[in-house]
mmCIF file of C-alpha atoms in Angstrom:
data_model
loop_
_atom_site.group_PDB
_atom_site.id
_atom_site.type_symbol
_atom_site.label_atom_id
_atom_site.label_comp_id
_atom_site.label_asym_id
_atom_site.label_seq_id
_atom_site.Cartn_x
_atom_site.Cartn_y
_atom_site.Cartn_z
ATOM 1 C CA UNK X 15 3.812 14.710 11.638
ATOM 2 C CA UNK X 16 0.635 15.620 9.291
ATOM 3 C CA UNK X 17 0.779 16.368 5.166
ATOM 4 C CA UNK X 18 -0.813 18.948 3.633
ATOM 5 C CA UNK X 19 -2.081 19.618 -0.069
ATOM 6 C CA UNK X 20 0.302 22.033 -0.239
ATOM 7 C CA UNK X 21 3.533 20.062 0.877
ATOM 8 C CA UNK X 22 3.221 17.273 -1.886
ATOM 9 C CA UNK X 23 4.094 18.426 -4.654
ATOM 10 C CA UNK X 24 4.412 16.214 -8.260
ATOM 11 C CA UNK X 25 7.339 13.930 -9.091
ATOM 12 C CA UNK X 26 8.400 13.473 -4.800
ATOM 13 C CA UNK X 27 9.342 10.110 -3.756
ATOM 14 C CA UNK X 28 8.020 8.585 -0.306
ATOM 15 C CA UNK X 29 10.436 5.925 0.724
ATOM 16 C CA UNK X 30 8.369 3.742 4.507
ATOM 17 C CA UNK X 31 10.474 1.855 7.165
ATOM 18 C CA UNK X 32 9.738 -1.687 5.891
ATOM 19 C CA UNK X 33 7.674 -5.167 7.563
ATOM 20 C CA UNK X 34 8.939 -8.042 7.534
ATOM 21 C CA UNK X 35 5.636 -11.004 6.718
ATOM 22 C CA UNK X 36 5.499 -14.506 9.231
ATOM 23 C CA UNK X 37 4.305 -17.431 7.612
ATOM 24 C CA UNK X 38 2.254 -17.193 11.049
ATOM 25 C CA UNK X 39 0.289 -14.025 9.339
ATOM 26 C CA UNK X 40 0.564 -15.397 6.744
ATOM 27 C CA UNK X 41 -1.608 -18.165 6.883
ATOM 28 C CA UNK X 42 -3.636 -16.509 9.138
ATOM 29 C CA UNK X 43 -4.886 -13.670 6.924
ATOM 30 C CA UNK X 44 -5.271 -16.106 4.471
ATOM 31 C CA UNK X 45 -7.598 -18.071 6.469
ATOM 32 C CA UNK X 46 -10.106 -15.251 7.879
ATOM 33 C CA UNK X 47 -9.389 -13.395 4.908
ATOM 34 C CA UNK X 48 -9.672 -15.172 1.755
ATOM 35 C CA UNK X 49 -9.407 -18.607 2.272
ATOM 36 C CA UNK X 50 -7.580 -20.426 -0.692
ATOM 37 C CA UNK X 51 -4.987 -22.998 -0.074
ATOM 38 C CA UNK X 52 -2.103 -21.268 -1.885
ATOM 39 C CA UNK X 53 -2.366 -18.855 1.037
ATOM 40 C CA UNK X 54 -2.476 -21.293 3.572
ATOM 41 C CA UNK X 55 -0.881 -25.246 2.935
ATOM 42 C CA UNK X 56 2.450 -25.181 2.619
ATOM 43 C CA UNK X 57 2.041 -28.824 0.175
ATOM 44 C CA UNK X 58 -1.371 -27.734 -1.619
ATOM 45 C CA UNK X 59 1.281 -23.903 -2.558
ATOM 46 C CA UNK X 60 4.030 -26.438 -3.670
ATOM 47 C CA UNK X 61 1.557 -27.631 -6.095
ATOM 48 C CA UNK X 62 0.357 -24.022 -7.502
ATOM 49 C CA UNK X 63 1.293 -22.050 -9.915
ATOM 50 C CA UNK X 64 3.519 -20.331 -6.680
ATOM 51 C CA UNK X 65 4.686 -22.713 -5.882
ATOM 52 C CA UNK X 66 4.596 -22.076 -2.442
ATOM 53 C CA UNK X 67 3.120 -20.948 0.063
ATOM 54 C CA UNK X 68 2.128 -16.370 -0.666
ATOM 55 C CA UNK X 69 0.074 -14.656 1.232
ATOM 56 C CA UNK X 70 -2.714 -13.222 0.050
ATOM 57 C CA UNK X 71 -2.858 -9.550 -1.937
ATOM 58 C CA UNK X 72 -5.079 -7.872 0.100
ATOM 59 C CA UNK X 73 -2.824 -8.256 2.427
ATOM 60 C CA UNK X 74 0.196 -7.208 1.040
ATOM 61 C CA UNK X 75 -2.121 -4.933 0.507
ATOM 62 C CA UNK X 76 -3.088 -4.309 4.725
ATOM 63 C CA UNK X 77 0.284 -3.604 4.746
ATOM 64 C CA UNK X 78 0.955 -1.071 1.784
ATOM 65 C CA UNK X 79 -1.346 0.954 3.913
ATOM 66 C CA UNK X 80 -0.155 0.662 7.216
ATOM 67 C CA UNK X 81 2.977 1.638 6.551
ATOM 68 C CA UNK X 82 1.472 4.366 4.536
ATOM 69 C CA UNK X 83 -0.112 5.734 7.341
ATOM 70 C CA UNK X 84 3.325 5.124 9.894
ATOM 71 C CA UNK X 85 5.935 6.824 8.089
ATOM 72 C CA UNK X 86 3.538 10.015 8.879
ATOM 73 C CA UNK X 87 2.725 8.982 11.972
ATOM 74 C CA UNK X 88 -0.339 7.693 11.977
ATOM 75 C CA UNK X 89 -2.226 10.736 12.700
ATOM 76 C CA UNK X 90 -2.049 12.594 9.657
ATOM 77 C CA UNK X 91 -4.282 15.433 9.566
ATOM 78 C CA UNK X 92 -4.193 16.353 6.620
ATOM 79 C CA UNK X 93 -6.066 12.774 5.293
ATOM 80 C CA UNK X 94 -9.208 13.328 4.221
ATOM 81 C CA UNK X 95 -9.850 9.639 2.780
ATOM 82 C CA UNK X 96 -9.571 8.033 0.107
ATOM 83 C CA UNK X 97 -12.637 7.943 -3.479
ATOM 84 C CA UNK X 98 -10.641 4.021 -3.940
ATOM 85 C CA UNK X 99 -7.634 3.790 -6.729
ATOM 86 C CA UNK X 100 -6.759 2.579 -9.610
ATOM 87 C CA UNK X 101 -4.942 -0.514 -11.389
ATOM 88 C CA UNK X 102 -3.861 -2.467 -8.444
ATOM 89 C CA UNK X 103 -1.710 -4.781 -10.006
ATOM 90 C CA UNK X 104 0.446 -7.888 -8.060
ATOM 91 C CA UNK X 105 3.639 -8.760 -9.924
ATOM 92 C CA UNK X 106 5.574 -11.682 -7.323
ATOM 93 C CA UNK X 107 4.326 -13.775 -4.308
ATOM 94 C CA UNK X 108 5.060 -12.172 -1.251
ATOM 95 C CA UNK X 109 6.210 -15.413 1.105
ATOM 96 C CA UNK X 110 6.768 -15.413 4.571
ATOM 97 C CA UNK X 111 10.305 -13.983 5.731
ATOM 98 C CA UNK X 112 9.955 -11.195 3.024
ATOM 99 C CA UNK X 113 10.629 -7.355 3.579
ATOM 100 C CA UNK X 114 8.227 -4.769 2.424
ATOM 101 C CA UNK X 115 8.977 -1.359 2.851
ATOM 102 C CA UNK X 116 6.310 1.690 -0.215
ATOM 103 C CA UNK X 117 7.917 4.115 -2.119
ATOM 104 C CA UNK X 118 5.793 6.821 -2.918
ATOM 105 C CA UNK X 119 5.584 8.373 -5.606
ATOM 106 C CA UNK X 120 2.646 12.192 -6.238
ATOM 107 C CA UNK X 121 2.131 11.599 -10.462
ATOM 108 C CA UNK X 122 -0.409 14.224 -10.148
ATOM 109 C CA UNK X 123 -1.563 16.953 -8.081
ATOM 110 C CA UNK X 124 -4.808 18.880 -8.705
ATOM 111 C CA UNK X 125 -6.950 21.405 -6.178
ATOM 112 C CA UNK X 126 -10.886 21.412 -5.338
ATOM 113 C CA UNK X 127 -12.922 23.758 -7.579
ATOM 114 C CA UNK X 128 -15.852 23.682 -5.418
ATOM 115 C CA UNK X 129 -13.686 23.043 -2.212
ATOM 116 C CA UNK X 130 -11.481 24.974 -1.370
ATOM 117 C CA UNK X 131 -10.280 24.328 2.277
ATOM 118 C CA UNK X 132 -8.633 20.868 -0.164
ATOM 119 C CA UNK X 133 -7.516 18.525 -2.929
ATOM 120 C CA UNK X 134 -6.223 15.681 -4.618
ATOM 121 C CA UNK X 135 -3.541 13.937 -5.041
ATOM 122 C CA UNK X 136 -2.596 10.483 -7.273
ATOM 123 C CA UNK X 137 0.809 9.335 -6.058
ATOM 124 C CA UNK X 138 2.046 6.051 -7.631
ATOM 125 C CA UNK X 139 2.286 3.086 -4.552
ATOM 126 C CA UNK X 140 4.840 0.989 -5.092
ATOM 127 C CA UNK X 141 5.517 -2.256 -2.255
ATOM 128 C CA UNK X 142 9.032 -3.961 -2.691
ATOM 129 C CA UNK X 143 11.210 -6.641 -1.539
ATOM 130 C CA UNK X 144 14.246 -6.940 -0.034
ATOM 131 C CA UNK X 145 15.259 -7.961 -3.575
ATOM 132 C CA UNK X 146 14.121 -4.863 -4.916
ATOM 133 C CA UNK X 147 11.627 -5.765 -6.845
ATOM 134 C CA UNK X 148 8.867 -4.572 -7.672
ATOM 135 C CA UNK X 149 6.063 -7.059 -5.858
ATOM 136 C CA UNK X 150 2.650 -5.312 -5.682
ATOM 137 C CA UNK X 151 1.729 -1.300 -7.246
ATOM 138 C CA UNK X 152 -0.812 0.743 -7.767
ATOM 139 C CA UNK X 153 -2.118 4.229 -8.037
ATOM 140 C CA UNK X 154 -3.604 5.565 -4.619
ATOM 141 C CA UNK X 155 -6.339 8.497 -5.192
ATOM 142 C CA UNK X 156 -5.778 11.641 -1.771
ATOM 143 C CA UNK X 157 -8.019 13.396 -0.778
ATOM 144 C CA UNK X 158 -6.407 16.078 0.904
ATOM 145 C CA UNK X 159 -6.257 19.018 3.444
ATOM 146 C CA UNK X 160 -5.387 22.537 2.840
ATOM 147 C CA UNK X 161 -2.648 23.745 5.429
ATOM 148 C CA UNK X 162 -5.353 27.478 6.550
ATOM 149 C CA UNK X 163 -8.390 24.574 6.903
ATOM 150 C CA UNK X 164 -6.516 23.233 9.736
ATOM 151 C CA UNK X 165 -7.222 20.041 11.657
ATOM 152 C CA UNK X 166 -10.517 18.380 11.511
#
C-alpha cells in the first residue's frame, strides 16, 4: 500500500498496530548498541534514576520506525527517505512487557520547488504505551513522491 504526497493532509492522524517488548530483546539491543547498565542489568537498573530495567531510547526509536513502515505494508512506493528528524524526546522509560504503538500527525506539507516529482511532510510521531502515555516523540521529516511520478 503506497502513500503518495497527494494523499497526505495537514492534520491527518494515523495509528499503527502495536508491539510488545521483552526483557531479553531489551538486554540484547543494549548489549549490542547502548551498553549502559540500566539497559542490561536488572540489579544495576534498580539503583539507577530509572529504578528498573528500561529499553534504550534508540531501541524505542527503532520500534517506531518498524511500526510505521509495517503500517504502510512495508513497501511504500511513495517514500523517498528522510533528511532527518527534529526534537526527539524520550519522555518515560519503556519497560519489559510494555506494548507500544505510534500515533503520527501530519503538521506540515510542502511541495518541492526544485523537484516537481516530490514534496516533504513533517509528522509529529508519538510512541504510546499500553497506559496511553506518550513515552517518546519526534518531528519526523519525510520526502514523498507525487503519484504522477510513479514508483522509483
